[in-house]
PDB file of C-alpha atoms in Angstrom:
ATOM      1  CA  MET A  15       1.383 -16.583 -16.186  1.00  0.00           C
ATOM      2  CA  GLN A  16       0.313 -13.019 -15.491  1.00  0.00           C
ATOM      3  CA  LEU A  17      -2.353 -12.667 -12.843  1.00  0.00           C
ATOM      4  CA  SER A  18      -3.582  -9.189 -13.699  1.00  0.00           C
ATOM      5  CA  PRO A  19      -6.755 -10.312 -15.549  1.00  0.00           C
ATOM      6  CA  LEU A  20      -7.734 -12.453 -12.543  1.00  0.00           C
ATOM      7  CA  LEU A  21      -7.040  -9.946  -9.772  1.00  0.00           C
ATOM      8  CA  PRO A  22     -10.250  -7.895 -10.217  1.00  0.00           C
ATOM      9  CA  ILE A  23     -12.216 -11.145  -9.984  1.00  0.00           C
ATOM     10  CA  VAL A  24     -10.302 -12.213  -6.871  1.00  0.00           C
ATOM     11  CA  TYR A  25     -11.003  -8.799  -5.362  1.00  0.00           C
ATOM     12  CA  ARG A  26     -14.755  -9.108  -5.953  1.00  0.00           C
ATOM     13  CA  ILE A  27     -14.762 -12.539  -4.291  1.00  0.00           C
ATOM     14  CA  LEU A  28     -12.633 -11.641  -1.276  1.00  0.00           C
ATOM     15  CA  GLN A  29     -13.993  -8.196  -0.436  1.00  0.00           C
ATOM     16  CA  PRO A  30     -17.467  -9.198   0.821  1.00  0.00           C
ATOM     17  CA  ASN A  31     -16.043 -12.155   2.749  1.00  0.00           C
ATOM     18  CA  PHE A  32     -13.571 -10.041   4.720  1.00  0.00           C
ATOM     19  CA  PRO A  33     -15.478  -6.819   5.401  1.00  0.00           C
ATOM     20  CA  ASN A  34     -13.209  -5.635   8.226  1.00  0.00           C
ATOM     21  CA  CYS A  35     -10.343  -5.094   5.790  1.00  0.00           C
ATOM     22  CA  LEU A  36      -9.985  -1.838   3.898  1.00  0.00           C
ATOM     23  CA  TRP A  37     -10.396  -2.824   0.253  1.00  0.00           C
ATOM     24  CA  ASN A  38     -11.496   0.542  -1.114  1.00  0.00           C
ATOM     25  CA  GLY A  39     -12.876   3.891  -0.064  1.00  0.00           C
ATOM     26  CA  ASP A  40     -16.363   5.312  -0.352  1.00  0.00           C
ATOM     27  CA  ARG A  41     -17.745   4.781  -3.857  1.00  0.00           C
ATOM     28  CA  ASN A  42     -19.710   8.030  -3.543  1.00  0.00           C
ATOM     29  CA  PHE A  43     -16.582  10.192  -3.469  1.00  0.00           C
ATOM     30  CA  LYS A  44     -14.173  10.705  -6.361  1.00  0.00           C
ATOM     31  CA  ALA A  45     -11.187  10.057  -4.103  1.00  0.00           C
ATOM     32  CA  ILE A  46      -8.507   7.416  -4.655  1.00  0.00           C
ATOM     33  CA  ALA A  47      -5.399   6.280  -2.795  1.00  0.00           C
ATOM     34  CA  LEU A  48      -2.071   5.709  -4.496  1.00  0.00           C
ATOM     35  CA  THR A  49      -0.010   3.229  -2.472  1.00  0.00           C
ATOM     36  CA  PHE A  50       3.494   1.819  -2.780  1.00  0.00           C
ATOM     37  CA  ASP A  51       4.784  -1.478  -1.369  1.00  0.00           C
ATOM     38  CA  ASP A  52       8.212  -2.978  -0.614  1.00  0.00           C
ATOM     39  CA  GLY A  53      10.235   0.197   0.036  1.00  0.00           C
ATOM     40  CA  PRO A  54      11.883   2.332   0.928  1.00  0.00           C
ATOM     41  CA  HIS A  55      14.436   1.867  -1.865  1.00  0.00           C
ATOM     42  CA  PRO A  56      17.543   4.075  -2.128  1.00  0.00           C
ATOM     43  CA  GLN A  57      17.030   4.765  -5.847  1.00  0.00           C
ATOM     44  CA  TYR A  58      13.369   4.248  -6.700  1.00  0.00           C
ATOM     45  CA  THR A  59      11.685   5.875  -3.686  1.00  0.00           C
ATOM     46  CA  PRO A  60      13.371   9.291  -4.183  1.00  0.00           C
ATOM     47  CA  GLN A  61      12.224   9.169  -7.820  1.00  0.00           C
ATOM     48  CA  VAL A  62       8.659   8.553  -6.646  1.00  0.00           C
ATOM     49  CA  LEU A  63       8.912  11.410  -4.155  1.00  0.00           C
ATOM     50  CA  GLN A  64      10.010  13.791  -6.889  1.00  0.00           C
ATOM     51  CA  VAL A  65       6.923  13.013  -8.978  1.00  0.00           C
ATOM     52  CA  LEU A  66       4.596  13.280  -5.968  1.00  0.00           C
ATOM     53  CA  ASP A  67       6.218  16.612  -5.080  1.00  0.00           C
ATOM     54  CA  ASN A  68       5.696  17.877  -8.628  1.00  0.00           C
ATOM     55  CA  TYR A  69       1.951  17.246  -8.382  1.00  0.00           C
ATOM     56  CA  ASN A  70       1.657  18.064  -4.660  1.00  0.00           C
ATOM     57  CA  ILE A  71       0.055  14.681  -3.984  1.00  0.00           C
ATOM     58  CA  LYS A  72       0.036  12.646  -0.801  1.00  0.00           C
ATOM     59  CA  ALA A  73       0.430   8.872  -1.108  1.00  0.00           C
ATOM     60  CA  SER A  74       0.736   5.906   1.259  1.00  0.00           C
ATOM     61  CA  PHE A  75       3.802   3.676   1.643  1.00  0.00           C
ATOM     62  CA  PHE A  76       3.803   0.156   3.083  1.00  0.00           C
ATOM     63  CA  TRP A  77       7.330  -0.549   4.234  1.00  0.00           C
ATOM     64  CA  LEU A  78       9.528  -3.527   4.924  1.00  0.00           C
ATOM     65  CA  GLY A  79      11.413  -3.092   8.179  1.00  0.00           C
ATOM     66  CA  ALA A  80      14.651  -4.382   6.664  1.00  0.00           C
ATOM     67  CA  CYS A  81      14.446  -1.738   3.922  1.00  0.00           C
ATOM     68  CA  VAL A  82      13.776   1.014   6.457  1.00  0.00           C
ATOM     69  CA  ASN A  83      16.877  -0.041   8.373  1.00  0.00           C
ATOM     70  CA  ARG A  84      18.920   0.030   5.169  1.00  0.00           C
ATOM     71  CA  SER A  85      17.628   3.433   4.035  1.00  0.00           C
ATOM     72  CA  PRO A  86      16.549   5.424   7.108  1.00  0.00           C
ATOM     73  CA  ALA A  87      17.212   8.800   5.476  1.00  0.00           C
ATOM     74  CA  ILE A  88      14.907   7.920   2.579  1.00  0.00           C
ATOM     75  CA  ALA A  89      12.240   6.778   5.040  1.00  0.00           C
ATOM     76  CA  LYS A  90      12.507  10.081   6.889  1.00  0.00           C
ATOM     77  CA  ALA A  91      12.197  12.018   3.624  1.00  0.00           C
ATOM     78  CA  VAL A  92       8.921  10.222   2.884  1.00  0.00           C
ATOM     79  CA  SER A  93       7.547  10.812   6.370  1.00  0.00           C
ATOM     80  CA  ASP A  94       8.659  14.454   6.480  1.00  0.00           C
ATOM     81  CA  ARG A  95       6.589  15.154   3.369  1.00  0.00           C
ATOM     82  CA  GLY A  96       3.440  13.994   5.140  1.00  0.00           C
ATOM     83  CA  HIS A  97       2.870  10.744   3.267  1.00  0.00           C
ATOM     84  CA  TRP A  98       1.057   7.987   5.143  1.00  0.00           C
ATOM     85  CA  ILE A  99       3.156   5.091   6.444  1.00  0.00           C
ATOM     86  CA  GLY A 100       2.064   1.487   6.892  1.00  0.00           C
ATOM     87  CA  LEU A 101       3.628  -1.902   7.580  1.00  0.00           C
ATOM     88  CA  HIS A 102       4.427  -4.667   5.099  1.00  0.00           C
ATOM     89  CA  GLY A 103       6.298  -6.988   7.467  1.00  0.00           C
ATOM     90  CA  TYR A 104      10.004  -6.997   8.201  1.00  0.00           C
ATOM     91  CA  ASP A 105      11.286  -9.065   5.283  1.00  0.00           C
ATOM     92  CA  HIS A 106       8.350  -9.870   2.944  1.00  0.00           C
ATOM     93  CA  ARG A 107       7.694 -13.353   4.275  1.00  0.00           C
ATOM     94  CA  SER A 108       4.045 -14.299   3.766  1.00  0.00           C
ATOM     95  CA  PHE A 109       2.159 -13.876   7.020  1.00  0.00           C
ATOM     96  CA  PRO A 110       0.341 -17.255   6.941  1.00  0.00           C
ATOM     97  CA  VAL A 111       3.684 -19.114   7.176  1.00  0.00           C
ATOM     98  CA  LEU A 112       4.651 -17.222  10.353  1.00  0.00           C
ATOM     99  CA  SER A 113       3.697 -18.293  13.838  1.00  0.00           C
ATOM    100  CA  PRO A 114       1.771 -15.704  15.877  1.00  0.00           C
ATOM    101  CA  SER A 115       4.931 -14.800  17.777  1.00  0.00           C
ATOM    102  CA  GLU A 116       6.932 -14.468  14.536  1.00  0.00           C
ATOM    103  CA  LEU A 117       4.239 -12.287  12.988  1.00  0.00           C
ATOM    104  CA  LYS A 118       4.081 -10.055  16.050  1.00  0.00           C
ATOM    105  CA  GLU A 119       7.877  -9.759  16.041  1.00  0.00           C
ATOM    106  CA  SER A 120       7.947  -8.941  12.309  1.00  0.00           C
ATOM    107  CA  LEU A 121       5.447  -6.115  12.721  1.00  0.00           C
ATOM    108  CA  GLY A 122       7.022  -4.861  15.935  1.00  0.00           C
ATOM    109  CA  GLU A 123      10.507  -4.775  14.436  1.00  0.00           C
ATOM    110  CA  THR A 124       9.164  -2.820  11.476  1.00  0.00           C
ATOM    111  CA  GLN A 125       7.494  -0.300  13.782  1.00  0.00           C
ATOM    112  CA  THR A 126      10.774   0.049  15.663  1.00  0.00           C
ATOM    113  CA  ALA A 127      12.691   0.648  12.431  1.00  0.00           C
ATOM    114  CA  ILE A 128      10.175   3.322  11.441  1.00  0.00           C
ATOM    115  CA  TYR A 129      10.382   4.970  14.854  1.00  0.00           C
ATOM    116  CA  ASN A 130      14.183   5.049  14.691  1.00  0.00           C
ATOM    117  CA  ALA A 131      14.115   6.594  11.207  1.00  0.00           C
ATOM    118  CA  CYS A 132      11.057   8.847  11.396  1.00  0.00           C
ATOM    119  CA  GLN A 133      10.163   9.223  15.095  1.00  0.00           C
ATOM    120  CA  LEU A 134       6.672   7.908  14.388  1.00  0.00           C
ATOM    121  CA  LEU A 135       5.314   6.093  17.430  1.00  0.00           C
ATOM    122  CA  PRO A 136       3.985   2.527  17.000  1.00  0.00           C
ATOM    123  CA  GLU A 137       0.410   3.690  17.578  1.00  0.00           C
ATOM    124  CA  GLN A 138       0.847   6.060  14.613  1.00  0.00           C
ATOM    125  CA  VAL A 139       1.813   3.182  12.293  1.00  0.00           C
ATOM    126  CA  ARG A 140      -0.830   0.480  12.579  1.00  0.00           C
ATOM    127  CA  ASP A 141      -2.004  -0.075   9.000  1.00  0.00           C
ATOM    128  CA  VAL A 142      -0.775  -3.435   7.676  1.00  0.00           C
ATOM    129  CA  ARG A 143      -0.777  -4.800   4.147  1.00  0.00           C
ATOM    130  CA  PRO A 144       0.167  -8.503   4.039  1.00  0.00           C
ATOM    131  CA  PRO A 145       2.975  -9.373   1.596  1.00  0.00           C
ATOM    132  CA  ASN A 146       1.624 -10.931  -1.600  1.00  0.00           C
ATOM    133  CA  GLY A 147      -1.881 -10.118  -0.320  1.00  0.00           C
ATOM    134  CA  LEU A 148      -1.883 -13.419   1.571  1.00  0.00           C
ATOM    135  CA  PHE A 149      -3.728 -13.728   4.876  1.00  0.00           C
ATOM    136  CA  THR A 150      -6.034 -16.060   6.746  1.00  0.00           C
ATOM    137  CA  PRO A 151      -8.934 -15.421   9.137  1.00  0.00           C
ATOM    138  CA  LYS A 152      -6.444 -16.122  11.942  1.00  0.00           C
ATOM    139  CA  THR A 153      -4.146 -13.387  10.577  1.00  0.00           C
ATOM    140  CA  LEU A 154      -7.004 -10.901  10.750  1.00  0.00           C
ATOM    141  CA  GLU A 155      -7.940 -12.055  14.230  1.00  0.00           C
ATOM    142  CA  LEU A 156      -4.380 -11.374  15.407  1.00  0.00           C
ATOM    143  CA  PHE A 157      -4.407  -7.947  13.745  1.00  0.00           C
ATOM    144  CA  SER A 158      -7.545  -7.097  15.690  1.00  0.00           C
ATOM    145  CA  GLN A 159      -6.037  -8.314  18.986  1.00  0.00           C
ATOM    146  CA  TRP A 160      -2.915  -6.215  18.416  1.00  0.00           C
ATOM    147  CA  ASN A 161      -4.807  -3.123  17.202  1.00  0.00           C
ATOM    148  CA  TYR A 162      -3.603  -3.201  13.608  1.00  0.00           C
ATOM    149  CA  ARG A 163      -5.786  -2.242  10.637  1.00  0.00           C
ATOM    150  CA  PRO A 164      -5.638  -4.559   7.581  1.00  0.00           C
ATOM    151  CA  VAL A 165      -5.321  -2.731   4.274  1.00  0.00           C
ATOM    152  CA  MET A 166      -5.808  -4.598   1.006  1.00  0.00           C
ATOM    153  CA  TRP A 167      -6.418  -3.247  -2.519  1.00  0.00           C
ATOM    154  CA  SER A 168      -8.845  -2.883  -5.398  1.00  0.00           C
ATOM    155  CA  VAL A 169      -6.505  -2.068  -8.321  1.00  0.00           C
ATOM    156  CA  VAL A 170      -3.368  -4.209  -8.734  1.00  0.00           C
ATOM    157  CA  PRO A 171      -1.745  -3.720 -12.175  1.00  0.00           C
ATOM    158  CA  GLU A 172       0.954  -6.340 -11.469  1.00  0.00           C
ATOM    159  CA  ASP A 173       3.771  -3.875 -12.023  1.00  0.00           C
ATOM    160  CA  TRP A 174       6.265  -6.108 -10.211  1.00  0.00           C
ATOM    161  CA  VAL A 175       6.651  -8.326 -13.302  1.00  0.00           C
ATOM    162  CA  LEU A 176       7.619  -5.239 -15.360  1.00  0.00           C
ATOM    163  CA  PRO A 177       5.051  -5.515 -18.159  1.00  0.00           C
ATOM    164  CA  GLY A 178       6.000  -2.011 -19.304  1.00  0.00           C
ATOM    165  CA  VAL A 179       4.957   1.472 -18.254  1.00  0.00           C
ATOM    166  CA  ALA A 180       2.204   1.819 -20.858  1.00  0.00           C
ATOM    167  CA  THR A 181       0.662  -1.513 -19.835  1.00  0.00           C
ATOM    168  CA  VAL A 182       0.614  -0.653 -16.138  1.00  0.00           C
ATOM    169  CA  VAL A 183      -0.905   2.767 -16.835  1.00  0.00           C
ATOM    170  CA  GLN A 184      -3.607   1.260 -19.020  1.00  0.00           C
ATOM    171  CA  ARG A 185      -4.460  -1.434 -16.466  1.00  0.00           C
ATOM    172  CA  VAL A 186      -4.977   1.201 -13.785  1.00  0.00           C
ATOM    173  CA  LEU A 187      -7.057   3.426 -16.047  1.00  0.00           C
ATOM    174  CA  ASN A 188      -9.225   0.461 -17.027  1.00  0.00           C
ATOM    175  CA  GLN A 189      -9.983  -0.453 -13.410  1.00  0.00           C
ATOM    176  CA  VAL A 190      -9.989   2.817 -11.465  1.00  0.00           C
ATOM    177  CA  GLN A 191     -13.237   4.090  -9.967  1.00  0.00           C
ATOM    178  CA  ASN A 192     -14.347   6.148  -6.987  1.00  0.00           C
ATOM    179  CA  GLY A 193     -12.593   4.933  -3.844  1.00  0.00           C
ATOM    180  CA  SER A 194      -9.980   2.839  -5.639  1.00  0.00           C
ATOM    181  CA  LEU A 195      -6.991   1.642  -3.615  1.00  0.00           C
ATOM    182  CA  ILE A 196      -4.168   1.346  -6.161  1.00  0.00           C
ATOM    183  CA  VAL A 197      -1.087  -0.780  -5.457  1.00  0.00           C
ATOM    184  CA  LEU A 198       2.270  -0.045  -7.083  1.00  0.00           C
ATOM    185  CA  HIS A 199       5.787  -1.007  -5.982  1.00  0.00           C
ATOM    186  CA  ASP A 200       8.837   1.136  -5.256  1.00  0.00           C
ATOM    187  CA  GLY A 201      11.015  -1.778  -4.122  1.00  0.00           C
ATOM    188  CA  ALA A 202      13.441  -4.068  -5.930  1.00  0.00           C
ATOM    189  CA  CYS A 203      10.635  -5.670  -7.981  1.00  0.00           C
ATOM    190  CA  GLY A 204       8.719  -3.099  -9.984  1.00  0.00           C
ATOM    191  CA  GLY A 205      10.477  -0.001  -8.764  1.00  0.00           C
ATOM    192  CA  GLN A 206      12.446   0.433 -11.981  1.00  0.00           C
ATOM    193  CA  ASP A 207       9.371   1.746 -13.796  1.00  0.00           C
ATOM    194  CA  VAL A 208       7.299   3.229 -10.998  1.00  0.00           C
ATOM    195  CA  ALA A 209       8.307   6.895 -11.290  1.00  0.00           C
ATOM    196  CA  ALA A 210       7.739   6.899 -15.056  1.00  0.00           C
ATOM    197  CA  THR A 211       4.410   5.150 -14.515  1.00  0.00           C
ATOM    198  CA  ILE A 212       2.992   7.623 -12.026  1.00  0.00           C
ATOM    199  CA  ASN A 213       4.341  10.574 -14.006  1.00  0.00           C
ATOM    200  CA  ILE A 214       1.960   9.527 -16.789  1.00  0.00           C
ATOM    201  CA  LEU A 215      -0.817   8.184 -14.587  1.00  0.00           C
ATOM    202  CA  ILE A 216      -1.277  11.041 -12.121  1.00  0.00           C
ATOM    203  CA  PRO A 217      -2.092  13.826 -14.610  1.00  0.00           C
ATOM    204  CA  GLN A 218      -4.538  11.569 -16.451  1.00  0.00           C
ATOM    205  CA  LEU A 219      -6.343  10.723 -13.217  1.00  0.00           C
ATOM    206  CA  LEU A 220      -6.374  14.373 -12.157  1.00  0.00           C
ATOM    207  CA  GLN A 221      -7.857  15.267 -15.532  1.00  0.00           C
ATOM    208  CA  GLN A 222     -10.623  12.742 -14.858  1.00  0.00           C
ATOM    209  CA  GLY A 223     -11.431  14.604 -11.643  1.00  0.00           C
ATOM    210  CA  TYR A 224      -9.972  12.211  -9.087  1.00  0.00           C
ATOM    211  CA  GLN A 225      -8.607  13.501  -5.787  1.00  0.00           C
ATOM    212  CA  PHE A 226      -5.616  11.695  -4.323  1.00  0.00           C
ATOM    213  CA  VAL A 227      -5.917  10.915  -0.598  1.00  0.00           C
ATOM    214  CA  THR A 228      -4.087   8.741   1.902  1.00  0.00           C
ATOM    215  CA  VAL A 229      -5.163   5.357   3.203  1.00  0.00           C
ATOM    216  CA  ASP A 230      -6.018   7.020   6.501  1.00  0.00           C
ATOM    217  CA  THR A 231      -8.516   9.265   4.714  1.00  0.00           C
ATOM    218  CA  LEU A 232     -10.111   6.202   3.100  1.00  0.00           C
ATOM    219  CA  TRP A 233     -10.489   4.680   6.587  1.00  0.00           C
ATOM    220  CA  GLN A 234     -12.142   7.866   7.818  1.00  0.00           C
ATOM    221  CA  HIS A 235     -14.680   7.684   4.985  1.00  0.00           C
ATOM    222  CA  SER A 236     -15.339   3.970   5.477  1.00  0.00           C
ATOM    223  CA  LYS A 237     -17.826   2.330   7.820  1.00  0.00           C
ATOM    224  CA  ILE A 238     -15.101   0.284   9.524  1.00  0.00           C
ATOM    225  CA  ASN A 239     -12.197   1.370  11.666  1.00  0.00           C
TER     226      ASN A 239
END
């Protein structure tokens, strides 16, 4: 069963109940954030970078520590281009199943992998998107204690099940609005189509007058930080 029709409803329910998470940017500004989860990937991430380079757009990447360790040169290429880097856990285990010490270790190991690859200090990489979007109030409490910022989403076209490029593009276009936080995947699940998807999506969104910004810019425009 595909979840994409339900995700906008889930978003509208969750957002007001967890106001300290970044779900979207300011609705008064025609700025959106394009984000990618589950990388870096040795094949798919360079393809994404090429498209972003072509349009001179900055995006945000939420990385798995294990993938950074496997592809440090790709990670550095992303960072060197000025894209925003966040954490997605070390190995994509859902955060609610981890003990506090396991969660802290997963995030810390991912920060270490990013530092080794990109020389970004831990305090420069403190945005966290939970794998599968799963979290609990306790998860958010721990993030606050450890000075992490939880980043969620407002547009999730479910590209990881490979519904086809045209379908993913249309789902995004149907849902996008000012401040949208769009989630795509450049990892093993979904990465096959991601470059082709954004190569169609980006010019259409630019034509509609949207400005692409990083997650950090959305935080700066939000009332939480």
